[in-house]
PDB file of N, CA and C in Angstrom:
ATOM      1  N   UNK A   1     112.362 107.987 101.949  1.00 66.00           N
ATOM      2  CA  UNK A   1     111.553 107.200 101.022  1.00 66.00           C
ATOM      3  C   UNK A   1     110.259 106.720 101.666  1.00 66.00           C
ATOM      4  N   UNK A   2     110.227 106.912 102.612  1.00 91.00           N
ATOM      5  CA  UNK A   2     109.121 106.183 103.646  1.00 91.00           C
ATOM      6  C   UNK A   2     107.902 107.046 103.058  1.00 91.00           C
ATOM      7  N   UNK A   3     107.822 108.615 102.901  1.00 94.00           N
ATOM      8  CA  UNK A   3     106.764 108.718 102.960  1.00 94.00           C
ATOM      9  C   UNK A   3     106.428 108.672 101.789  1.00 94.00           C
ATOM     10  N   UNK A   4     107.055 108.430 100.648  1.00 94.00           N
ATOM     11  CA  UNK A   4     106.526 108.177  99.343  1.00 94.00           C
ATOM     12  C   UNK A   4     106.061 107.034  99.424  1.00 94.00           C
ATOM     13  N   UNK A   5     106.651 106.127 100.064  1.00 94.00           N
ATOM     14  CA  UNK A   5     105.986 104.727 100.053  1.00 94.00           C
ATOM     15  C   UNK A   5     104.334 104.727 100.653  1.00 94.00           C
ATOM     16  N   UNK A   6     104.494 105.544 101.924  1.00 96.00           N
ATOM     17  CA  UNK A   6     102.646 105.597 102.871  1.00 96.00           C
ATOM     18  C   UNK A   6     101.921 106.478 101.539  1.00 96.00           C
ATOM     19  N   UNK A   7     102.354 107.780 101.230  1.00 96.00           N
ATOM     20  CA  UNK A   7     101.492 108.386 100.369  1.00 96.00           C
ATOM     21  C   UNK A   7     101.292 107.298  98.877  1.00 96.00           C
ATOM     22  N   UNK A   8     101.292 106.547  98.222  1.00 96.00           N
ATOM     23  CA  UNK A   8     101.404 105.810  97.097  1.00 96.00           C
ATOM     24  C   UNK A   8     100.328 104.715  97.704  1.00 96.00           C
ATOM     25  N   UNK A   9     100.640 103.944  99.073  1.00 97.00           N
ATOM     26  CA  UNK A   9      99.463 103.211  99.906  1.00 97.00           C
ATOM     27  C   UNK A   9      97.950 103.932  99.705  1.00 97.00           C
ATOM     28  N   UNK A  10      98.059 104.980 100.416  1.00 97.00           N
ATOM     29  CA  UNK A  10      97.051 106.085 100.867  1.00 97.00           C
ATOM     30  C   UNK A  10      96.424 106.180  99.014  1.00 97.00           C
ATOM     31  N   UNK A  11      97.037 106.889  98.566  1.00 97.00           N
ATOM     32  CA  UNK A  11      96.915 107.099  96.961  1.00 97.00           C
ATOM     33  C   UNK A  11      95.865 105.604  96.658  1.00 97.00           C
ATOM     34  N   UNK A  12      96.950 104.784  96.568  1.00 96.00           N
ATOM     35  CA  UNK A  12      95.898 103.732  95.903  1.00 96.00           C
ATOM     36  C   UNK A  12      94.683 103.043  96.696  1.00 96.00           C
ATOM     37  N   UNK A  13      94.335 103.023  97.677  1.00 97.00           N
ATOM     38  CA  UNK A  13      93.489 103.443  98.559  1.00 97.00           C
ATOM     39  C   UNK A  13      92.542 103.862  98.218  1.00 97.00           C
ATOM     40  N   UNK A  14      92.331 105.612  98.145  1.00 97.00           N
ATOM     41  CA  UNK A  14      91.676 106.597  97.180  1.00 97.00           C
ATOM     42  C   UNK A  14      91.198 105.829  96.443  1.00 97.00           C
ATOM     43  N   UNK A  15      91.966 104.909  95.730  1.00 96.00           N
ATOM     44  CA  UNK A  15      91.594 104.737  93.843  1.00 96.00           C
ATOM     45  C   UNK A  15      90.976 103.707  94.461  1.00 96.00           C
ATOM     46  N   UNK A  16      90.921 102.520  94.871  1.00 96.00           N
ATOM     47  CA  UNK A  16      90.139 101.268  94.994  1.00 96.00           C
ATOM     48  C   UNK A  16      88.814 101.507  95.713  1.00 96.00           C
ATOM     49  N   UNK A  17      88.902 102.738  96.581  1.00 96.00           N
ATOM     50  CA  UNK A  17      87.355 102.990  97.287  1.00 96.00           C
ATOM     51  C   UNK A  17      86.458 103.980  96.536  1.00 96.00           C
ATOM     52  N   UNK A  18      87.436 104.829  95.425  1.00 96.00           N
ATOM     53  CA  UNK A  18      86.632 105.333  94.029  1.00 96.00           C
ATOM     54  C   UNK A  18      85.810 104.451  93.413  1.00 96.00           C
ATOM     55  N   UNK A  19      86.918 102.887  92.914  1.00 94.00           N
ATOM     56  CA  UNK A  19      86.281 101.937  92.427  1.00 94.00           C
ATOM     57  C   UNK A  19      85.351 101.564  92.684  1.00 94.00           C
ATOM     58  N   UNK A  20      84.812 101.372  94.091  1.00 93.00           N
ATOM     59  CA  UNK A  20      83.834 100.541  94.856  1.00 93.00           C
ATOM     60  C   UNK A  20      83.110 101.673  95.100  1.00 93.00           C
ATOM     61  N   UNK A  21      82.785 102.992  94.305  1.00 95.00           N
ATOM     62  CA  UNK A  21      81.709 103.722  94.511  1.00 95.00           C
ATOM     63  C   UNK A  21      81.881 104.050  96.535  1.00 95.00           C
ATOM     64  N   UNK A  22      82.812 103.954  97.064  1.00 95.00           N
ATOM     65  CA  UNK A  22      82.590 104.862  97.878  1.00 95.00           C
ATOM     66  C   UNK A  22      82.138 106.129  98.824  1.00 95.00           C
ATOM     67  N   UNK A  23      82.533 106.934 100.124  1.00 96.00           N
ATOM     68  CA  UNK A  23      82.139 107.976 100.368  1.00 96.00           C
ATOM     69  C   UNK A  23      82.776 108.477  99.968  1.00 96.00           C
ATOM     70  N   UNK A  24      82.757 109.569  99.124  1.00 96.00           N
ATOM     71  CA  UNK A  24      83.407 111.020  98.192  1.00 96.00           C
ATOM     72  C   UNK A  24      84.200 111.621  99.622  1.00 96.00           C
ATOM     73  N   UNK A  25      83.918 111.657 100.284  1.00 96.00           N
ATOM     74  CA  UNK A  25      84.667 111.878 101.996  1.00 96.00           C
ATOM     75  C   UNK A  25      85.917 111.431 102.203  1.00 96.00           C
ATOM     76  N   UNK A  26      85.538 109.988 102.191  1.00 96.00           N
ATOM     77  CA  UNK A  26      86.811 108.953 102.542  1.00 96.00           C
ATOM     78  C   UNK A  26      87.604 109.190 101.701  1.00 96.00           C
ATOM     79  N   UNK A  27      87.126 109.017 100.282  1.00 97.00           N
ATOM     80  CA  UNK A  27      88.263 109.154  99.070  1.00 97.00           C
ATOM     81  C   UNK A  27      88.889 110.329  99.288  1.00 97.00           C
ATOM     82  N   UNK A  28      88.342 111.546  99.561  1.00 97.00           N
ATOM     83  CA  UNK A  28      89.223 112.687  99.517  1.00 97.00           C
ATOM     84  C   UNK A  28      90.492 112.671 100.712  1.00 97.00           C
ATOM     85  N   UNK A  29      89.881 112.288 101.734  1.00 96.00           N
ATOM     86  CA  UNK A  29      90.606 112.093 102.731  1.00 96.00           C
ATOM     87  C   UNK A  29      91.795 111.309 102.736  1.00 96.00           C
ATOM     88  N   UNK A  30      91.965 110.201 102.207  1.00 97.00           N
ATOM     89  CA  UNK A  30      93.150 109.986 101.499  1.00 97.00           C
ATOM     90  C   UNK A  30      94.145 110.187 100.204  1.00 97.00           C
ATOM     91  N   UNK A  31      93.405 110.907  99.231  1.00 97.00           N
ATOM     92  CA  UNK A  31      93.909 111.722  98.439  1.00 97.00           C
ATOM     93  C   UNK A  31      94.562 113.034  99.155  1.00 97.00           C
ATOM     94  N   UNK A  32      93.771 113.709 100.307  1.00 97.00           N
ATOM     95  CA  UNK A  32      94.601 115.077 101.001  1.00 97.00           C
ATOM     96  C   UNK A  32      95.706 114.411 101.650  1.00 97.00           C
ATOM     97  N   UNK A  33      95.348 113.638 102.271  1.00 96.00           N
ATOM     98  CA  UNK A  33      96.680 112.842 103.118  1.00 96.00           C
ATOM     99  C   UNK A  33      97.710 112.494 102.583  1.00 96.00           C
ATOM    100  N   UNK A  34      97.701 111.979 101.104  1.00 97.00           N
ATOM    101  CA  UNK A  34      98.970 111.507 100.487  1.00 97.00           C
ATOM    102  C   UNK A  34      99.569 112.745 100.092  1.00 97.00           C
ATOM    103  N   UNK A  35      98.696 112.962 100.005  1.00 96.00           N
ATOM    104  CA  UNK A  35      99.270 114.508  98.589  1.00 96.00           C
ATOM    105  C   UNK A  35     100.111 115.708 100.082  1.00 96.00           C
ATOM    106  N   UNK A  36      99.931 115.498 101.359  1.00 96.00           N
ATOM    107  CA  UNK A  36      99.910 116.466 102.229  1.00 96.00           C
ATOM    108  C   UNK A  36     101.438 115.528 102.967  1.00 96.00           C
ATOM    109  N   UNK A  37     101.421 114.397 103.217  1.00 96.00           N
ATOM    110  CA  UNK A  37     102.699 113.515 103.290  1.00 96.00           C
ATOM    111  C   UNK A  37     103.674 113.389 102.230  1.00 96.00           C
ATOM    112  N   UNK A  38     103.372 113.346 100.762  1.00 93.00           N
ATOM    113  CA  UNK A  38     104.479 114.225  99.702  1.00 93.00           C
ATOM    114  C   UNK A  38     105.346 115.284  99.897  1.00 93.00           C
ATOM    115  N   UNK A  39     104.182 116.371 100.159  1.00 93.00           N
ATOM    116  CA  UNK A  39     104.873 117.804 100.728  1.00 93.00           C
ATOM    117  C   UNK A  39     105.253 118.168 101.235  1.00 93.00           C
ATOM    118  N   UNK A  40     105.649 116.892 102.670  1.00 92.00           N
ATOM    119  CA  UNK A  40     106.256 116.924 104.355  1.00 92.00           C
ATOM    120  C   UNK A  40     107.953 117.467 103.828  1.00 92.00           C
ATOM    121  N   UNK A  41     107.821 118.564 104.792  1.00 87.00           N
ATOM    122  CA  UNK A  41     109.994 118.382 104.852  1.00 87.00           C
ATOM    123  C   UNK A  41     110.169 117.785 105.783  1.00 87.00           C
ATOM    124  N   UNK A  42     109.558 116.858 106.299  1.00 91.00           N
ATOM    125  CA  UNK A  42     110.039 116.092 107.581  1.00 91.00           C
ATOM    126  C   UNK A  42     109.729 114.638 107.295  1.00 91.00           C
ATOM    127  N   UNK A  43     110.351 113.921 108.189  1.00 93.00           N
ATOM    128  CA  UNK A  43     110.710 111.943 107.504  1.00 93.00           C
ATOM    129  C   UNK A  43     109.117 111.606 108.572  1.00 93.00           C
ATOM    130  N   UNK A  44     108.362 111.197 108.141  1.00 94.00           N
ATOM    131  CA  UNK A  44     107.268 110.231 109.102  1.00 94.00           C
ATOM    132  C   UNK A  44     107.793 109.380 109.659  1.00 94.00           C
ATOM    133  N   UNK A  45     108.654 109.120 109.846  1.00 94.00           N
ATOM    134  CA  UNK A  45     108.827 108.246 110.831  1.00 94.00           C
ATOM    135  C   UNK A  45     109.376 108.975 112.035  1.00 94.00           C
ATOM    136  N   UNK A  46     109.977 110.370 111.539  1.00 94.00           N
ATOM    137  CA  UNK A  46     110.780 111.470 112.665  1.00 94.00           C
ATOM    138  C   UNK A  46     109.156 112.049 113.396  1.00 94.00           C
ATOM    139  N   UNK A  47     108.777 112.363 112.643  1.00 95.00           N
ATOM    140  CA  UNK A  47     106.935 112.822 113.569  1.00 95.00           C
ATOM    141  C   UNK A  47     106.378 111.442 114.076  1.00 95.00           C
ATOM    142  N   UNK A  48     106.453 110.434 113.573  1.00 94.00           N
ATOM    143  CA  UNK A  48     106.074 109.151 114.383  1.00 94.00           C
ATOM    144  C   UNK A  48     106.162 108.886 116.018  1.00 94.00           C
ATOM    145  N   UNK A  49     107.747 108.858 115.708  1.00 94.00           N
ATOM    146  CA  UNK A  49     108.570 109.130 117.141  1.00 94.00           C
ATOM    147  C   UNK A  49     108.390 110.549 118.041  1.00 94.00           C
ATOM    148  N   UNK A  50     107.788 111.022 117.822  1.00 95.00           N
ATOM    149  CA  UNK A  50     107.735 112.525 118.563  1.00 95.00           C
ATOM    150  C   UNK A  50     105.840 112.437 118.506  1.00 95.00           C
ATOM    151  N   UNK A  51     105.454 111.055 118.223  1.00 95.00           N
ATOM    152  CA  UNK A  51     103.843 111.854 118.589  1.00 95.00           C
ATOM    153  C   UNK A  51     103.337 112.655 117.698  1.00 95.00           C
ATOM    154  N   UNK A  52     103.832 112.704 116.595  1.00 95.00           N
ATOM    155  CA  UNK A  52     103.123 114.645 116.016  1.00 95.00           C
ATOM    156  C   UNK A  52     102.505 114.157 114.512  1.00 95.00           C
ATOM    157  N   UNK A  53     102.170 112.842 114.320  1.00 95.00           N
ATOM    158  CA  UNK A  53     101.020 112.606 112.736  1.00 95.00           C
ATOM    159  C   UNK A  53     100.278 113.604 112.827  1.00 95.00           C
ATOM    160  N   UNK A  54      99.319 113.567 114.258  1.00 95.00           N
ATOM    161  CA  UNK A  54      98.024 114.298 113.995  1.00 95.00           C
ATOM    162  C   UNK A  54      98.497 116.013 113.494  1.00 95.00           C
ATOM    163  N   UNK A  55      99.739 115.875 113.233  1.00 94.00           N
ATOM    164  CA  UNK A  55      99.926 118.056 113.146  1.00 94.00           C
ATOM    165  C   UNK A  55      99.969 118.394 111.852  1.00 94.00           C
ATOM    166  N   UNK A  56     100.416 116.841 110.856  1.00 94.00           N
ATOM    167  CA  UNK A  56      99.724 117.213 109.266  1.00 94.00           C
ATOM    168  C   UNK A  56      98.413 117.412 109.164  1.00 94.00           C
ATOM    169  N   UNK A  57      98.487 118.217 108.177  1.00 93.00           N
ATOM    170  CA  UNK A  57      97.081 118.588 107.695  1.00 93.00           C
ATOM    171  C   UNK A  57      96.241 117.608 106.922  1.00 93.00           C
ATOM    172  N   UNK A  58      94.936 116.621 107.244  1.00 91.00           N
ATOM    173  CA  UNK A  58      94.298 115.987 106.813  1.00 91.00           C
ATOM    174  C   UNK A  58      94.355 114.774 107.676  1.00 91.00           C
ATOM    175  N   UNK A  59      95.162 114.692 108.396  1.00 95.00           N
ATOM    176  CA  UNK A  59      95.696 113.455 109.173  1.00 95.00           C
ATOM    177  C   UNK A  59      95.350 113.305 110.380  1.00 95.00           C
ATOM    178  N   UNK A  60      93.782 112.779 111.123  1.00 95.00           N
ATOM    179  CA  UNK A  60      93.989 112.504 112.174  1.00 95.00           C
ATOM    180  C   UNK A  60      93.814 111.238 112.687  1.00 95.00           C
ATOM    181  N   UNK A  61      93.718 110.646 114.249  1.00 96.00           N
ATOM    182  CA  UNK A  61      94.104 109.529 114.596  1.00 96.00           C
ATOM    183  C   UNK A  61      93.956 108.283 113.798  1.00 96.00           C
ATOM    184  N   UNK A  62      92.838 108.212 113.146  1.00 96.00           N
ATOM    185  CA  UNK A  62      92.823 106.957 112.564  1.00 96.00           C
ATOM    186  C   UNK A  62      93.827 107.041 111.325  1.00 96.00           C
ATOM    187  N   UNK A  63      93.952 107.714 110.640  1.00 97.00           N
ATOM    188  CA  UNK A  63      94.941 108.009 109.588  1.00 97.00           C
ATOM    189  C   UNK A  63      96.627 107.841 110.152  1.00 97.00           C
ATOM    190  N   UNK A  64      96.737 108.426 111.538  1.00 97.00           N
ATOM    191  CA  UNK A  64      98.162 108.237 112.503  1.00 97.00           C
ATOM    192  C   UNK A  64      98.051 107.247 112.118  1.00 97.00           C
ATOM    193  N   UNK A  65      97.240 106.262 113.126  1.00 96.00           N
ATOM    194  CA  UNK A  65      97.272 104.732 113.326  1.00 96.00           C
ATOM    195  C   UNK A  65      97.632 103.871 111.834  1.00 96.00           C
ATOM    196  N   UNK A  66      97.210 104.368 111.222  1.00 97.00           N
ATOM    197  CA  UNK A  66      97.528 103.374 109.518  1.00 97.00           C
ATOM    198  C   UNK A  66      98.849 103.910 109.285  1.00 97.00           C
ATOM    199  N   UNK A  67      99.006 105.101 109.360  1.00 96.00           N
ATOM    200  CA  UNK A  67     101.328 105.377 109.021  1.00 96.00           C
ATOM    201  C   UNK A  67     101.329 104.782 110.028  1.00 96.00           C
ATOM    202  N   UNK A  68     101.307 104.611 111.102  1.00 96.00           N
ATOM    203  CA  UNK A  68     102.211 103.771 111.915  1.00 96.00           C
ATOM    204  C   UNK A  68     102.378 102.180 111.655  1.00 96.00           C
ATOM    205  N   UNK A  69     101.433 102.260 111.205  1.00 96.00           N
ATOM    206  CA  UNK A  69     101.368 100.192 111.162  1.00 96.00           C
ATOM    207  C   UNK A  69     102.019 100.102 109.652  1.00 96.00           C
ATOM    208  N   UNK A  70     102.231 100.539 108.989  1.00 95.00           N
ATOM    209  CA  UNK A  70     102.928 101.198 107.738  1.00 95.00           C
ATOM    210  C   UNK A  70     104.549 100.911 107.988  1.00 95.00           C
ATOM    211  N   UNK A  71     104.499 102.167 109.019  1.00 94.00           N
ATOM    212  CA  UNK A  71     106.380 102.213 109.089  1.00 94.00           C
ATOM    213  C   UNK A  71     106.638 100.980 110.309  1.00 94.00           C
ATOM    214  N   UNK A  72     105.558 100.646 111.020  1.00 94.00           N
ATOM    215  CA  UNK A  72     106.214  99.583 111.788  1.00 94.00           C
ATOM    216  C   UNK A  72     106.235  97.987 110.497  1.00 94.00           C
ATOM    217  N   UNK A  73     105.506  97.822 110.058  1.00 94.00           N
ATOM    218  CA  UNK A  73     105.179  96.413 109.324  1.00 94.00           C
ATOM    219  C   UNK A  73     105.632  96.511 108.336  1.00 94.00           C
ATOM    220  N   UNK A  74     105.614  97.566 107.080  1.00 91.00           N
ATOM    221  CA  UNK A  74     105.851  97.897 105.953  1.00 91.00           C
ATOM    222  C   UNK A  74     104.574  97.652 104.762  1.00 91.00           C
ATOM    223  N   UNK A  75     103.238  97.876 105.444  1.00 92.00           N
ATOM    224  CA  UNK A  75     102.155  97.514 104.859  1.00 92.00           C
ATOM    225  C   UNK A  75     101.101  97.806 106.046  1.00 92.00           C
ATOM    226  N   UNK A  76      99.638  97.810 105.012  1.00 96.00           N
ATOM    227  CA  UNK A  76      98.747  97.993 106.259  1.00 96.00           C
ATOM    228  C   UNK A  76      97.207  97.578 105.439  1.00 96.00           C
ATOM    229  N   UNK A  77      96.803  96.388 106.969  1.00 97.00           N
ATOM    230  CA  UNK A  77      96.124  95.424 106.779  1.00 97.00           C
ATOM    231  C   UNK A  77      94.784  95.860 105.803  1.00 97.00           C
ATOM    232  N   UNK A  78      94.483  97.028 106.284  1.00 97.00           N
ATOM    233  CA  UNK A  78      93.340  97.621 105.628  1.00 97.00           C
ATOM    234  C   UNK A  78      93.591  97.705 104.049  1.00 97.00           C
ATOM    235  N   UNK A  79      94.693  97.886 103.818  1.00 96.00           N
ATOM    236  CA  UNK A  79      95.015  98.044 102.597  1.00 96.00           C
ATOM    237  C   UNK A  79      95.293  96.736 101.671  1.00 96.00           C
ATOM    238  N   UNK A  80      95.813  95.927 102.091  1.00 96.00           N
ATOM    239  CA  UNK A  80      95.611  94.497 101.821  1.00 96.00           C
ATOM    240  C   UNK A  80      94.082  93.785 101.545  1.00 96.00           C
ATOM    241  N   UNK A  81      93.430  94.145 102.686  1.00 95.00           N
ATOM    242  CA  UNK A  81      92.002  93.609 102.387  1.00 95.00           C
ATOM    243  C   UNK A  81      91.153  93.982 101.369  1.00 95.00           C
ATOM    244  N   UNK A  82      91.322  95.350 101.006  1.00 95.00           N
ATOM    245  CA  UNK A  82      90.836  96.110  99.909  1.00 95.00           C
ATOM    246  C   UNK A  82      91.202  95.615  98.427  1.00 95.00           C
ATOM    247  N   UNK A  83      92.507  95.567  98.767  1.00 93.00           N
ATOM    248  CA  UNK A  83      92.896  94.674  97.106  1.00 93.00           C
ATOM    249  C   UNK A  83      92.576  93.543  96.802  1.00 93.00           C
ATOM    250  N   UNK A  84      92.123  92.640  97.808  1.00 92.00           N
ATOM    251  CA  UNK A  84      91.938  91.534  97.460  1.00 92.00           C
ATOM    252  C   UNK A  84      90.499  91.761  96.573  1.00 92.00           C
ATOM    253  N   UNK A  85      89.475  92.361  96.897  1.00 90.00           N
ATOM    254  CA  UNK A  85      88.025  92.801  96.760  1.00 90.00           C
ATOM    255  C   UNK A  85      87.848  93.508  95.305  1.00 90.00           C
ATOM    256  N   UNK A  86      89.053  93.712  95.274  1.00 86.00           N
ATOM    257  CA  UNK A  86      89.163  93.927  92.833  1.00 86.00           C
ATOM    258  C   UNK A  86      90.261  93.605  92.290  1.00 86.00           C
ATOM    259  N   UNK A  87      89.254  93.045  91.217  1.00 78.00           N
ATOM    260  CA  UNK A  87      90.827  92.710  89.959  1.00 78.00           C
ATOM    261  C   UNK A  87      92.071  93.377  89.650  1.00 78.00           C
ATOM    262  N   UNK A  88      92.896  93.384  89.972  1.00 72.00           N
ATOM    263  CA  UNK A  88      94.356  93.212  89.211  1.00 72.00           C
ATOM    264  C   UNK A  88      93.830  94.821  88.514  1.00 72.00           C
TER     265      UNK A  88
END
């Protein structure tokens, strides 16, 4: 369930930096990432532990670093701050 939970983060993400007229970059970049952590046959937290985020496709370090603070915390700060910044 974990990675439905990071991809749905990531996902809405996408949508709030759409909102805010964003880089068409960034947004995609977390739209490939969720959509590419959906499609995993493997648990993120099993590639967590072995080092290996960066071997999905779309996913590198800074993207690691946010699943990790994800499966360690169950949330991630960046993502918090963003919601606060639009309505409901």
């Amino acid at each position: 369930m974990k990675n439905q939970e990071v991809a749905k983060i990531f996902r809405e993400i996408a949508k709030i930096l759409e909102l805010k007229e964003d880089n068409p970059f960034r947004i995609r970049a977390y739209e490939k990432a969720a959509y590419n952590i959906e499609s995993l046959g493997k648990d993120l937290e099993t590639l967590a532990k072995e080092d290996k985020l960066t071997k999905i496709p779309g996913i590198g370090e800074d993207l690691a670093s946010k699943i990790k603070e994800i499966l360690n915390t169950g949330t991630l700060k960046y993502y918090e701050e963003l919601k606060k910044e639009i309505p409901p």
